[in-house]
Amino acid sequence: MDLVCKNNEKRTSKTKKPYFSAMANGNYLIAKRIFSTHAQLYRERFWDVSRYAGSLLHFAASLPKNARVLELGCGPGNVTAFLLERFPDFTIYATDFSPEMVALAQEANPSCEASVFDVCQLATWDRPVEGILSGFVIPYLNEADTRAFLKNAAALLPTGGTLYVSGMVANATQQSGERTNSQGDTIYMYYHRAADLLNWIQEYGFAVTFQTLDFYPAGDGTTTSDMALVARKITT
């Protein structure tokens, strides 16, 4: 991949066999294909992240000046751009498992380092960071995968480091299950319970400092519940 830097090439060459159970079934690969195929469409539809501004700004304000941030699932670089416009002193490592998304993120943020990397490799990340940002990645991870991600995030962050996690959560009208998008692609989506997410984050040594739960009407008449959490690592 043209956008994978030499350091990342060395890092991925040492990557252990992925332990994520999502890799054992087709759902992970389906997600990768969908995001790669429709990267430009995703950028057009979801570039505006203003409705998540409150949680993103709280995350950024929790970080020290000149903070280094690992962004997992950066997509077309919309969150990256939102943060760098307001916090130009940050160093953001924008990563995604889709090369097409990485190309868009690099184009939108030429001063940022964008590379192909994904959450299942988190245990192999070898650069120090003060913050980890994961926007709408967990809907593609089952419970075991999500807990492994949180455990590895805790191992990577220093005490006082900050974690950002967002995703759809279960409610009365929407639960985990197969979803078909406007392009006809079908994938299994995980709508974790809000209480479970909070418990898992605390279990791995984080204290939640900020949380939001917003409700939006979906096209099928149901209600989507979007949750964002900011948490500080409190254990050594």
Short mmCIF file of C-alpha atoms in Angstrom, two decimals:
data_model
loop_
_atom_site.label_atom_id
_atom_site.label_comp_id
_atom_site.label_asym_id
_atom_site.label_seq_id
_atom_site.Cartn_x
_atom_site.Cartn_y
_atom_site.Cartn_z
CA MET A 1 0.00 0.00 0.00
CA ASP A 2 1.41 3.36 -1.00
CA LEU A 3 0.25 5.00 2.21
CA VAL A 4 1.72 2.50 4.64
CA CYS A 5 4.86 4.10 6.06
CA LYS A 6 8.07 2.12 6.49
CA ASN A 7 7.65 2.01 10.27
CA ASN A 8 4.20 0.52 9.86
CA GLU A 9 5.53 -2.01 7.37
CA LYS A 10 8.00 -3.18 10.00
CA ARG A 11 5.25 -3.27 12.60
CA THR A 12 2.79 -5.28 10.50
CA SER A 13 5.49 -7.71 9.40
CA LYS A 14 5.84 -8.72 13.05
CA THR A 15 2.10 -8.97 13.59
CA LYS A 16 1.05 -12.10 15.39
CA LYS A 17 -1.77 -14.23 14.07
CA PRO A 18 -4.97 -12.21 14.71
CA TYR A 19 -6.75 -13.41 17.82
CA PHE A 20 -10.05 -11.68 17.12
CA SER A 21 -12.90 -14.13 16.65
CA ALA A 22 -14.35 -11.78 14.05
CA MET A 23 -11.46 -12.83 11.85
CA ALA A 24 -12.60 -16.44 12.09
CA ASN A 25 -15.93 -15.76 10.39
CA GLY A 26 -16.80 -13.74 7.32
CA ASN A 27 -18.25 -10.68 9.05
CA TYR A 28 -14.94 -8.87 9.50
CA LEU A 29 -13.97 -9.38 5.87
CA ILE A 30 -17.43 -8.30 4.73
CA ALA A 31 -17.05 -5.05 6.68
CA LYS A 32 -13.65 -4.43 5.10
CA ARG A 33 -15.05 -5.01 1.61
CA ILE A 34 -18.05 -2.74 2.19
CA PHE A 35 -15.99 0.17 3.50
CA SER A 36 -13.42 -0.22 0.73
CA THR A 37 -16.04 -0.38 -2.03
CA HIS A 38 -18.10 2.54 -0.77
CA ALA A 39 -15.37 4.75 0.72
CA GLN A 40 -16.20 7.79 -1.42
CA LEU A 41 -19.94 7.43 -0.76
CA TYR A 42 -19.29 7.17 2.97
CA ARG A 43 -17.25 10.36 2.82
CA GLU A 44 -20.05 12.21 1.06
CA ARG A 45 -22.73 11.06 3.48
CA PHE A 46 -20.96 11.13 6.82
CA TRP A 47 -18.27 13.80 6.63
CA ASP A 48 -20.06 16.12 9.05
CA VAL A 49 -19.30 15.02 12.63
CA SER A 50 -20.75 18.09 14.33
CA ARG A 51 -23.38 16.10 16.20
CA TYR A 52 -20.53 14.32 18.00
CA ALA A 53 -18.65 17.55 18.69
CA GLY A 54 -19.34 17.51 22.43
CA SER A 55 -17.74 14.15 23.08
CA LEU A 56 -14.86 14.73 20.64
CA LEU A 57 -14.01 18.08 22.21
CA HIS A 58 -14.14 16.57 25.69
CA PHE A 59 -11.74 13.85 24.54
CA ALA A 60 -9.36 16.43 23.08
CA ALA A 61 -9.55 18.67 26.14
CA SER A 62 -8.59 15.70 28.31
CA LEU A 63 -5.28 15.30 26.47
CA PRO A 64 -2.04 17.20 27.14
CA LYS A 65 -0.66 19.74 24.69
CA ASN A 66 1.16 18.12 21.76
CA ALA A 67 -0.66 14.88 22.46
CA ARG A 68 -0.16 11.82 20.29
CA VAL A 69 -3.41 10.12 19.33
CA LEU A 70 -3.98 6.74 17.70
CA GLU A 71 -7.21 6.85 15.72
CA LEU A 72 -8.64 3.44 14.89
CA GLY A 73 -11.19 3.27 12.08
CA CYS A 74 -10.46 6.79 10.81
CA GLY A 75 -12.64 6.32 7.72
CA PRO A 76 -12.23 9.19 5.24
CA GLY A 77 -10.49 11.34 7.85
CA ASN A 78 -13.47 13.41 8.96
CA VAL A 79 -12.84 13.11 12.70
CA THR A 80 -9.13 13.61 12.09
CA ALA A 81 -9.84 16.86 10.27
CA PHE A 82 -12.28 18.01 12.95
CA LEU A 83 -9.66 17.59 15.68
CA LEU A 84 -6.66 18.95 13.80
CA GLU A 85 -8.54 22.09 12.83
CA ARG A 86 -9.09 22.82 16.52
CA PHE A 87 -5.94 21.22 17.99
CA PRO A 88 -3.19 21.63 15.38
CA ASP A 89 -0.52 20.69 17.95
CA PHE A 90 -1.83 17.11 18.08
CA THR A 91 -0.06 14.29 16.28
CA ILE A 92 -2.77 11.96 15.00
CA TYR A 93 -1.94 8.52 13.63
CA ALA A 94 -5.01 7.98 11.46
CA THR A 95 -5.51 4.28 10.73
CA ASP A 96 -8.14 2.12 9.07
CA PHE A 97 -8.33 -1.43 7.75
CA SER A 98 -9.52 -0.13 4.37
CA PRO A 99 -6.76 1.18 2.04
CA GLU A 100 -9.40 3.21 0.20
CA MET A 101 -10.43 4.94 3.40
CA VAL A 102 -6.79 5.58 4.29
CA ALA A 103 -6.22 7.23 0.91
CA LEU A 104 -9.15 9.60 1.52
CA ALA A 105 -7.96 10.35 5.06
CA GLN A 106 -4.48 11.20 3.81
CA GLU A 107 -5.90 13.41 1.06
CA ALA A 108 -8.06 15.29 3.55
CA ASN A 109 -5.24 15.62 6.11
CA PRO A 110 -1.92 15.99 4.27
CA SER A 111 -0.04 16.88 7.47
CA CYS A 112 -1.24 13.70 9.18
CA GLU A 113 0.24 10.22 8.93
CA ALA A 114 -2.41 7.84 7.62
CA SER A 115 -1.74 4.12 7.37
CA VAL A 116 -3.43 0.76 6.95
CA PHE A 117 -3.85 -0.78 10.39
CA ASP A 118 -6.82 -2.11 12.31
CA VAL A 119 -8.12 -2.83 15.75
CA CYS A 120 -7.20 -6.52 15.64
CA GLN A 121 -3.53 -5.48 15.53
CA LEU A 122 -3.69 -3.12 18.49
CA ALA A 123 -1.45 -5.27 20.67
CA THR A 124 1.36 -4.76 18.13
CA TRP A 125 1.24 -0.94 18.04
CA ASP A 126 4.69 0.22 19.17
CA ARG A 127 4.52 4.03 19.32
CA PRO A 128 3.69 5.87 22.55
CA VAL A 129 0.32 7.63 22.57
CA GLU A 130 -1.62 9.61 25.13
CA GLY A 131 -4.99 9.02 23.51
CA ILE A 132 -6.83 6.31 21.58
CA LEU A 133 -9.87 7.26 19.52
CA SER A 134 -12.25 4.64 18.12
CA GLY A 135 -15.35 6.09 16.47
CA PHE A 136 -18.04 3.59 15.45
CA VAL A 137 -15.73 0.57 15.30
CA ILE A 138 -17.36 -1.54 18.03
CA PRO A 139 -20.59 -2.11 16.05
CA TYR A 140 -18.48 -4.52 13.96
CA LEU A 141 -16.98 -6.30 17.00
CA ASN A 142 -18.69 -8.93 19.10
CA GLU A 143 -18.34 -9.00 22.88
CA ALA A 144 -15.07 -10.95 22.91
CA ASP A 145 -13.55 -8.65 20.29
CA THR A 146 -14.71 -5.52 22.08
CA ARG A 147 -13.30 -6.67 25.38
CA ALA A 148 -9.98 -7.58 23.73
CA PHE A 149 -9.84 -4.11 22.17
CA LEU A 150 -10.43 -2.43 25.54
CA LYS A 151 -7.87 -4.64 27.24
CA ASN A 152 -5.23 -3.81 24.63
CA ALA A 153 -6.09 -0.11 24.76
CA ALA A 154 -5.51 -0.17 28.52
CA ALA A 155 -2.16 -1.90 28.03
CA LEU A 156 -1.05 0.68 25.46
CA LEU A 157 -2.12 3.86 27.22
CA PRO A 158 -0.13 5.32 30.11
CA THR A 159 -1.84 6.03 33.42
CA GLY A 160 -3.85 9.18 32.80
CA GLY A 161 -4.23 8.39 29.09
CA THR A 162 -7.60 8.92 27.47
CA LEU A 163 -9.85 6.58 25.49
CA TYR A 164 -12.74 7.54 23.20
CA VAL A 165 -15.28 4.92 22.11
CA SER A 166 -18.54 5.41 20.22
CA GLY A 167 -21.11 3.17 18.59
CA MET A 168 -24.76 2.22 18.36
CA VAL A 169 -26.22 0.56 21.44
CA ALA A 170 -29.21 -1.69 21.90
CA ASN A 171 -32.63 -0.25 22.64
CA ALA A 172 -36.27 -1.31 22.52
CA THR A 173 -36.43 -1.22 18.71
CA GLN A 174 -32.88 -2.05 17.62
CA GLN A 175 -30.83 -5.06 18.65
CA SER A 176 -27.81 -6.89 17.24
CA GLY A 177 -28.51 -8.55 13.91
CA GLU A 178 -28.08 -8.40 10.17
CA ARG A 179 -28.45 -5.02 8.49
CA THR A 180 -28.68 -4.22 4.78
CA ASN A 181 -27.46 -0.84 3.58
CA SER A 182 -28.75 1.28 0.71
CA GLN A 183 -26.32 -0.42 -1.66
CA GLY A 184 -27.69 -3.89 -0.85
CA ASP A 185 -24.77 -5.06 1.29
CA THR A 186 -25.70 -7.20 4.30
CA ILE A 187 -23.60 -7.41 7.44
CA TYR A 188 -24.09 -8.37 11.07
CA MET A 189 -24.05 -5.36 13.39
CA TYR A 190 -23.40 -5.56 17.14
CA TYR A 191 -25.57 -3.27 19.25
CA HIS A 192 -24.01 -3.72 22.68
CA ARG A 193 -25.93 -2.77 25.80
CA ALA A 194 -24.86 0.56 27.25
CA ALA A 195 -24.50 -0.95 30.73
CA ASP A 196 -22.20 -3.65 29.36
CA LEU A 197 -19.93 -1.14 27.67
CA LEU A 198 -19.63 0.86 30.85
CA ASN A 199 -18.84 -2.26 32.87
CA TRP A 200 -16.20 -3.49 30.41
CA ILE A 201 -14.45 -0.11 30.30
CA GLN A 202 -14.31 0.04 34.08
CA GLU A 203 -13.18 -3.59 34.29
CA TYR A 204 -10.06 -2.77 32.28
CA GLY A 205 -8.99 0.09 34.50
CA PHE A 206 -10.72 3.13 33.04
CA ALA A 207 -12.93 5.71 34.71
CA VAL A 208 -15.61 7.22 32.49
CA THR A 209 -15.35 11.02 32.50
CA PHE A 210 -17.95 11.85 29.86
CA GLN A 211 -20.78 10.05 28.12
CA THR A 212 -23.58 10.88 25.74
CA LEU A 213 -26.58 8.92 24.50
CA ASP A 214 -28.40 10.43 21.54
CA PHE A 215 -31.43 9.12 19.69
CA TYR A 216 -32.04 9.45 15.94
CA PRO A 217 -34.88 8.15 13.76
CA ALA A 218 -33.81 5.41 11.37
CA GLY A 219 -35.20 4.98 7.88
CA ASP A 220 -37.09 1.82 8.82
CA GLY A 221 -39.10 3.51 11.57
CA THR A 222 -36.90 2.35 14.43
CA THR A 223 -34.73 4.54 16.64
CA THR A 224 -30.93 4.49 16.59
CA SER A 225 -29.18 5.05 19.91
CA ASP A 226 -25.65 6.44 19.52
CA MET A 227 -23.40 6.33 22.57
CA ALA A 228 -20.04 8.05 23.02
CA LEU A 229 -17.76 7.49 26.00
CA VAL A 230 -14.58 9.24 27.11
CA ALA A 231 -12.58 7.44 29.79
CA ARG A 232 -9.29 8.02 31.61
CA LYS A 233 -6.96 5.16 32.47
CA ILE A 234 -6.59 5.10 36.24
CA THR A 235 -4.57 1.91 36.84
CA THR A 236 -0.88 1.26 36.24
#
